[in-house]
């Protein structure tokens, strides 16, 4: 399991463009998070173009990722990180469940890409050097059940565009 996490983190770092990469670079170089936001938009658009995607037989449990910006800013970075980790863990589980139900090539390809990106962020936030120590699962995120595959992509885009981007921005003040 640890080897898989190390390989995934290494893969993430090797696929970052524009020179040497590090987890701190994701925090300090806003172009990277913007790239991931564009990737999320692109995945959502491409899956929306798939012909007649079937509804999921077993609903996907997705995190509710909306937030109040003013309240978000007043929270500690560790609190934000834990909430994002909960959201990502729930999202990664939903994508894995949807992958097992979808056998259509078009949607399956995008689900695979989404799984890799969301899991990479999950592992990155778990392994980045934090003062409070490692993350442990067990938090109950707010959630909703959805049977539409496109909802998974919508939630991921909103998470990356919202909480994750604002979180990385708040880390910029202390790290860059």
PDB file of N, CA, C and O in Angstrom, residues 124-171:
ATOM      1  N   UNK A 124      -1.287  13.627  -1.760  1.00  0.00           N
ATOM      2  CA  UNK A 124      -0.432  14.788  -1.556  1.00  0.00           C
ATOM      3  C   UNK A 124      -0.775  15.493  -0.248  1.00  0.00           C
ATOM      4  O   UNK A 124       0.111  15.819   0.543  1.00  0.00           O
ATOM      5  N   UNK A 125      -2.046  15.708  -0.006  1.00  0.00           N
ATOM      6  CA  UNK A 125      -2.444  16.390   1.229  1.00  0.00           C
ATOM      7  C   UNK A 125      -2.197  15.518   2.459  1.00  0.00           C
ATOM      8  O   UNK A 125      -1.973  16.039   3.547  1.00  0.00           O
ATOM      9  N   UNK A 126      -2.231  14.200   2.290  1.00  0.00           N
ATOM     10  CA  UNK A 126      -1.947  13.303   3.410  1.00  0.00           C
ATOM     11  C   UNK A 126      -0.458  13.280   3.742  1.00  0.00           C
ATOM     12  O   UNK A 126      -0.097  13.151   4.910  1.00  0.00           O
ATOM     13  N   UNK A 127       0.393  13.381   2.738  1.00  0.00           N
ATOM     14  CA  UNK A 127       1.821  13.179   2.958  1.00  0.00           C
ATOM     15  C   UNK A 127       2.627  14.465   3.034  1.00  0.00           C
ATOM     16  O   UNK A 127       3.785  14.425   3.422  1.00  0.00           O
ATOM     17  N   UNK A 128       2.035  15.587   2.677  1.00  0.00           N
ATOM     18  CA  UNK A 128       2.746  16.854   2.766  1.00  0.00           C
ATOM     19  C   UNK A 128       3.112  17.087   4.226  1.00  0.00           C
ATOM     20  O   UNK A 128       2.409  16.653   5.136  1.00  0.00           O
ATOM     21  N   UNK A 129       4.214  17.745   4.498  1.00  0.00           N
ATOM     22  CA  UNK A 129       4.667  17.947   5.875  1.00  0.00           C
ATOM     23  C   UNK A 129       3.747  18.943   6.585  1.00  0.00           C
ATOM     24  O   UNK A 129       3.723  20.127   6.267  1.00  0.00           O
ATOM     25  N   UNK A 130       3.024  18.417   7.563  1.00  0.00           N
ATOM     26  CA  UNK A 130       2.086  19.227   8.331  1.00  0.00           C
ATOM     27  C   UNK A 130       2.464  19.177   9.799  1.00  0.00           C
ATOM     28  O   UNK A 130       2.885  18.148  10.307  1.00  0.00           O
ATOM     29  N   UNK A 131       2.267  20.276  10.472  1.00  0.00           N
ATOM     30  CA  UNK A 131       2.591  20.352  11.896  1.00  0.00           C
ATOM     31  C   UNK A 131       1.717  19.418  12.723  1.00  0.00           C
ATOM     32  O   UNK A 131       2.156  18.869  13.713  1.00  0.00           O
ATOM     33  N   UNK A 132       0.476  19.236  12.335  1.00  0.00           N
ATOM     34  CA  UNK A 132      -0.459  18.461  13.145  1.00  0.00           C
ATOM     35  C   UNK A 132      -0.308  16.952  12.960  1.00  0.00           C
ATOM     36  O   UNK A 132      -0.988  16.187  13.600  1.00  0.00           O
ATOM     37  N   UNK A 133       0.577  16.513  12.089  1.00  0.00           N
ATOM     38  CA  UNK A 133       0.781  15.081  11.904  1.00  0.00           C
ATOM     39  C   UNK A 133      -0.079  14.518  10.797  1.00  0.00           C
ATOM     40  O   UNK A 133      -0.802  15.241  10.118  1.00  0.00           O
ATOM     41  N   UNK A 134      -0.019  13.193  10.604  1.00  0.00           N
ATOM     42  CA  UNK A 134      -0.727  12.563   9.487  1.00  0.00           C
ATOM     43  C   UNK A 134      -2.234  12.592   9.666  1.00  0.00           C
ATOM     44  O   UNK A 134      -2.743  12.641  10.785  1.00  0.00           O
ATOM     45  N   UNK A 135      -2.912  12.541   8.535  1.00  0.00           N
ATOM     46  CA  UNK A 135      -4.363  12.521   8.527  1.00  0.00           C
ATOM     47  C   UNK A 135      -4.866  11.125   8.802  1.00  0.00           C
ATOM     48  O   UNK A 135      -4.299  10.140   8.339  1.00  0.00           O
ATOM     49  N   UNK A 136      -5.913  11.036   9.584  1.00  0.00           N
ATOM     50  CA  UNK A 136      -6.539   9.747   9.830  1.00  0.00           C
ATOM     51  C   UNK A 136      -7.987   9.848   9.405  1.00  0.00           C
ATOM     52  O   UNK A 136      -8.675  10.801   9.745  1.00  0.00           O
ATOM     53  N   UNK A 137      -8.460   8.851   8.635  1.00  0.00           N
ATOM     54  CA  UNK A 137      -9.852   8.896   8.193  1.00  0.00           C
ATOM     55  C   UNK A 137     -10.804   8.777   9.377  1.00  0.00           C
ATOM     56  O   UNK A 137     -10.415   8.384  10.459  1.00  0.00           O
ATOM     57  N   UNK A 138     -12.044   9.098   9.151  1.00  0.00           N
ATOM     58  CA  UNK A 138     -13.044   8.977  10.198  1.00  0.00           C
ATOM     59  C   UNK A 138     -13.913  10.210  10.331  1.00  0.00           C
ATOM     60  O   UNK A 138     -14.755  10.273  11.207  1.00  0.00           O
ATOM     61  N   UNK A 139     -13.722  11.196   9.523  1.00  0.00           N
ATOM     62  CA  UNK A 139     -14.533  12.403   9.606  1.00  0.00           C
ATOM     63  C   UNK A 139     -15.801  12.220   8.779  1.00  0.00           C
ATOM     64  O   UNK A 139     -15.765  11.644   7.696  1.00  0.00           O
ATOM     65  N   UNK A 140     -16.900  12.670   9.275  1.00  0.00           N
ATOM     66  CA  UNK A 140     -18.152  12.526   8.526  1.00  0.00           C
ATOM     67  C   UNK A 140     -18.449  13.760   7.662  1.00  0.00           C
ATOM     68  O   UNK A 140     -18.990  14.743   8.148  1.00  0.00           O
ATOM     69  N   UNK A 141     -18.054  13.742   6.382  1.00  0.00           N
ATOM     70  CA  UNK A 141     -18.355  14.895   5.539  1.00  0.00           C
ATOM     71  C   UNK A 141     -19.846  14.957   5.197  1.00  0.00           C
ATOM     72  O   UNK A 141     -20.541  13.948   5.248  1.00  0.00           O
ATOM     73  N   UNK A 142     -20.284  16.145   4.881  1.00  0.00           N
ATOM     74  CA  UNK A 142     -21.656  16.287   4.389  1.00  0.00           C
ATOM     75  C   UNK A 142     -21.695  15.654   3.016  1.00  0.00           C
ATOM     76  O   UNK A 142     -20.772  15.811   2.233  1.00  0.00           O
ATOM     77  N   UNK A 143     -22.773  14.918   2.721  1.00  0.00           N
ATOM     78  CA  UNK A 143     -22.801  14.205   1.448  1.00  0.00           C
ATOM     79  C   UNK A 143     -24.201  14.158   0.850  1.00  0.00           C
ATOM     80  O   UNK A 143     -25.189  14.472   1.509  1.00  0.00           O
ATOM     81  N   UNK A 144     -24.233  13.734  -0.414  1.00  0.00           N
ATOM     82  CA  UNK A 144     -25.475  13.569  -1.154  1.00  0.00           C
ATOM     83  C   UNK A 144     -25.293  12.382  -2.091  1.00  0.00           C
ATOM     84  O   UNK A 144     -24.182  12.121  -2.556  1.00  0.00           O
ATOM     85  N   UNK A 145     -26.352  11.653  -2.347  1.00  0.00           N
ATOM     86  CA  UNK A 145     -26.293  10.532  -3.286  1.00  0.00           C
ATOM     87  C   UNK A 145     -26.736  10.996  -4.661  1.00  0.00           C
ATOM     88  O   UNK A 145     -27.728  11.726  -4.785  1.00  0.00           O
ATOM     89  N   UNK A 146     -26.001  10.566  -5.689  1.00  0.00           N
ATOM     90  CA  UNK A 146     -26.313  10.919  -7.073  1.00  0.00           C
ATOM     91  C   UNK A 146     -26.212   9.676  -7.948  1.00  0.00           C
ATOM     92  O   UNK A 146     -25.348   8.829  -7.721  1.00  0.00           O
ATOM     93  N   UNK A 147     -27.059   9.589  -8.949  1.00  0.00           N
ATOM     94  CA  UNK A 147     -27.004   8.457  -9.876  1.00  0.00           C
ATOM     95  C   UNK A 147     -26.457   8.869 -11.245  1.00  0.00           C
ATOM     96  O   UNK A 147     -26.287   8.024 -12.102  1.00  0.00           O
ATOM     97  N   UNK A 148     -26.185  10.130 -11.439  1.00  0.00           N
ATOM     98  CA  UNK A 148     -25.652  10.618 -12.713  1.00  0.00           C
ATOM     99  C   UNK A 148     -24.129  10.709 -12.648  1.00  0.00           C
ATOM    100  O   UNK A 148     -23.586  11.372 -11.757  1.00  0.00           O
ATOM    101  N   UNK A 149     -23.469  10.085 -13.570  1.00  0.00           N
ATOM    102  CA  UNK A 149     -22.008  10.082 -13.609  1.00  0.00           C
ATOM    103  C   UNK A 149     -21.473  11.511 -13.751  1.00  0.00           C
ATOM    104  O   UNK A 149     -20.460  11.860 -13.154  1.00  0.00           O
ATOM    105  N   UNK A 150     -22.179  12.337 -14.497  1.00  0.00           N
ATOM    106  CA  UNK A 150     -21.717  13.714 -14.692  1.00  0.00           C
ATOM    107  C   UNK A 150     -21.649  14.487 -13.371  1.00  0.00           C
ATOM    108  O   UNK A 150     -20.852  15.415 -13.241  1.00  0.00           O
ATOM    109  N   UNK A 151     -22.460  14.098 -12.384  1.00  0.00           N
ATOM    110  CA  UNK A 151     -22.437  14.762 -11.076  1.00  0.00           C
ATOM    111  C   UNK A 151     -21.087  14.592 -10.390  1.00  0.00           C
ATOM    112  O   UNK A 151     -20.626  15.483  -9.679  1.00  0.00           O
ATOM    113  N   UNK A 152     -20.446  13.458 -10.605  1.00  0.00           N
ATOM    114  CA  UNK A 152     -19.140  13.207  -9.998  1.00  0.00           C
ATOM    115  C   UNK A 152     -18.122  14.216 -10.516  1.00  0.00           C
ATOM    116  O   UNK A 152     -17.343  14.787  -9.745  1.00  0.00           O
ATOM    117  N   UNK A 153     -18.150  14.477 -11.805  1.00  0.00           N
ATOM    118  CA  UNK A 153     -17.214  15.414 -12.420  1.00  0.00           C
ATOM    119  C   UNK A 153     -17.511  16.844 -11.978  1.00  0.00           C
ATOM    120  O   UNK A 153     -16.597  17.642 -11.756  1.00  0.00           O
ATOM    121  N   UNK A 154     -18.793  17.161 -11.853  1.00  0.00           N
ATOM    122  CA  UNK A 154     -19.203  18.487 -11.389  1.00  0.00           C
ATOM    123  C   UNK A 154     -18.669  18.738  -9.979  1.00  0.00           C
ATOM    124  O   UNK A 154     -18.094  19.798  -9.694  1.00  0.00           O
ATOM    125  N   UNK A 155     -18.830  17.756  -9.096  1.00  0.00           N
ATOM    126  CA  UNK A 155     -18.375  17.904  -7.709  1.00  0.00           C
ATOM    127  C   UNK A 155     -16.852  18.043  -7.661  1.00  0.00           C
ATOM    128  O   UNK A 155     -16.322  18.887  -6.934  1.00  0.00           O
ATOM    129  N   UNK A 156     -16.145  17.259  -8.442  1.00  0.00           N
ATOM    130  CA  UNK A 156     -14.683  17.361  -8.454  1.00  0.00           C
ATOM    131  C   UNK A 156     -14.239  18.751  -8.917  1.00  0.00           C
ATOM    132  O   UNK A 156     -13.380  19.382  -8.287  1.00  0.00           O
ATOM    133  N   UNK A 157     -14.835  19.230  -9.994  1.00  0.00           N
ATOM    134  CA  UNK A 157     -14.461  20.565 -10.492  1.00  0.00           C
ATOM    135  C   UNK A 157     -14.724  21.632  -9.432  1.00  0.00           C
ATOM    136  O   UNK A 157     -13.888  22.496  -9.171  1.00  0.00           O
ATOM    137  N   UNK A 158     -15.872  21.539  -8.786  1.00  0.00           N
ATOM    138  CA  UNK A 158     -16.211  22.530  -7.750  1.00  0.00           C
ATOM    139  C   UNK A 158     -15.251  22.450  -6.564  1.00  0.00           C
ATOM    140  O   UNK A 158     -14.882  23.474  -5.990  1.00  0.00           O
ATOM    141  N   UNK A 159     -14.828  21.244  -6.208  1.00  0.00           N
ATOM    142  CA  UNK A 159     -13.895  21.069  -5.103  1.00  0.00           C
ATOM    143  C   UNK A 159     -12.530  21.680  -5.439  1.00  0.00           C
ATOM    144  O   UNK A 159     -11.954  22.417  -4.642  1.00  0.00           O
ATOM    145  N   UNK A 160     -12.032  21.409  -6.642  1.00  0.00           N
ATOM    146  CA  UNK A 160     -10.724  21.932  -7.051  1.00  0.00           C
ATOM    147  C   UNK A 160     -10.793  23.448  -7.230  1.00  0.00           C
ATOM    148  O   UNK A 160      -9.901  24.178  -6.790  1.00  0.00           O
ATOM    149  N   UNK A 161     -11.875  23.918  -7.842  1.00  0.00           N
ATOM    150  CA  UNK A 161     -12.046  25.347  -8.099  1.00  0.00           C
ATOM    151  C   UNK A 161     -12.297  26.131  -6.818  1.00  0.00           C
ATOM    152  O   UNK A 161     -11.937  27.308  -6.739  1.00  0.00           O
ATOM    153  N   UNK A 162     -12.898  25.500  -5.843  1.00  0.00           N
ATOM    154  CA  UNK A 162     -13.290  26.188  -4.620  1.00  0.00           C
ATOM    155  C   UNK A 162     -12.355  25.932  -3.454  1.00  0.00           C
ATOM    156  O   UNK A 162     -11.326  26.591  -3.308  1.00  0.00           O
ATOM    157  N   UNK A 163     -12.713  24.952  -2.631  1.00  0.00           N
ATOM    158  CA  UNK A 163     -11.975  24.696  -1.394  1.00  0.00           C
ATOM    159  C   UNK A 163     -10.487  24.482  -1.617  1.00  0.00           C
ATOM    160  O   UNK A 163      -9.663  25.060  -0.904  1.00  0.00           O
ATOM    161  N   UNK A 164     -10.119  23.648  -2.578  1.00  0.00           N
ATOM    162  CA  UNK A 164      -8.711  23.339  -2.772  1.00  0.00           C
ATOM    163  C   UNK A 164      -7.922  24.565  -3.216  1.00  0.00           C
ATOM    164  O   UNK A 164      -6.842  24.858  -2.689  1.00  0.00           O
ATOM    165  N   UNK A 165      -8.461  25.320  -4.154  1.00  0.00           N
ATOM    166  CA  UNK A 165      -7.769  26.527  -4.634  1.00  0.00           C
ATOM    167  C   UNK A 165      -7.618  27.552  -3.506  1.00  0.00           C
ATOM    168  O   UNK A 165      -6.547  28.121  -3.298  1.00  0.00           O
ATOM    169  N   UNK A 166      -8.694  27.778  -2.744  1.00  0.00           N
ATOM    170  CA  UNK A 166      -8.630  28.748  -1.645  1.00  0.00           C
ATOM    171  C   UNK A 166      -7.679  28.262  -0.542  1.00  0.00           C
ATOM    172  O   UNK A 166      -6.968  29.055   0.067  1.00  0.00           O
ATOM    173  N   UNK A 167      -7.663  26.952  -0.303  1.00  0.00           N
ATOM    174  CA  UNK A 167      -6.759  26.391   0.694  1.00  0.00           C
ATOM    175  C   UNK A 167      -5.299  26.611   0.282  1.00  0.00           C
ATOM    176  O   UNK A 167      -4.488  27.084   1.078  1.00  0.00           O
ATOM    177  N   UNK A 168      -4.968  26.280  -0.963  1.00  0.00           N
ATOM    178  CA  UNK A 168      -3.603  26.469  -1.434  1.00  0.00           C
ATOM    179  C   UNK A 168      -3.213  27.945  -1.395  1.00  0.00           C
ATOM    180  O   UNK A 168      -2.079  28.292  -1.064  1.00  0.00           O
ATOM    181  N   UNK A 169      -4.168  28.805  -1.715  1.00  0.00           N
ATOM    182  CA  UNK A 169      -3.902  30.253  -1.653  1.00  0.00           C
ATOM    183  C   UNK A 169      -3.580  30.677  -0.214  1.00  0.00           C
ATOM    184  O   UNK A 169      -2.664  31.480   0.011  1.00  0.00           O
ATOM    185  N   UNK A 170      -4.305  30.134   0.753  1.00  0.00           N
ATOM    186  CA  UNK A 170      -4.028  30.504   2.152  1.00  0.00           C
ATOM    187  C   UNK A 170      -2.668  29.981   2.612  1.00  0.00           C
ATOM    188  O   UNK A 170      -2.019  30.596   3.453  1.00  0.00           O
ATOM    189  N   UNK A 171      -2.222  28.860   2.059  1.00  0.00           N
ATOM    190  CA  UNK A 171      -0.892  28.342   2.393  1.00  0.00           C
ATOM    191  C   UNK A 171       0.215  29.190   1.779  1.00  0.00           C
ATOM    192  O   UNK A 171       1.332  29.237   2.305  1.00  0.00           O
TER     193      UNK A 171
END
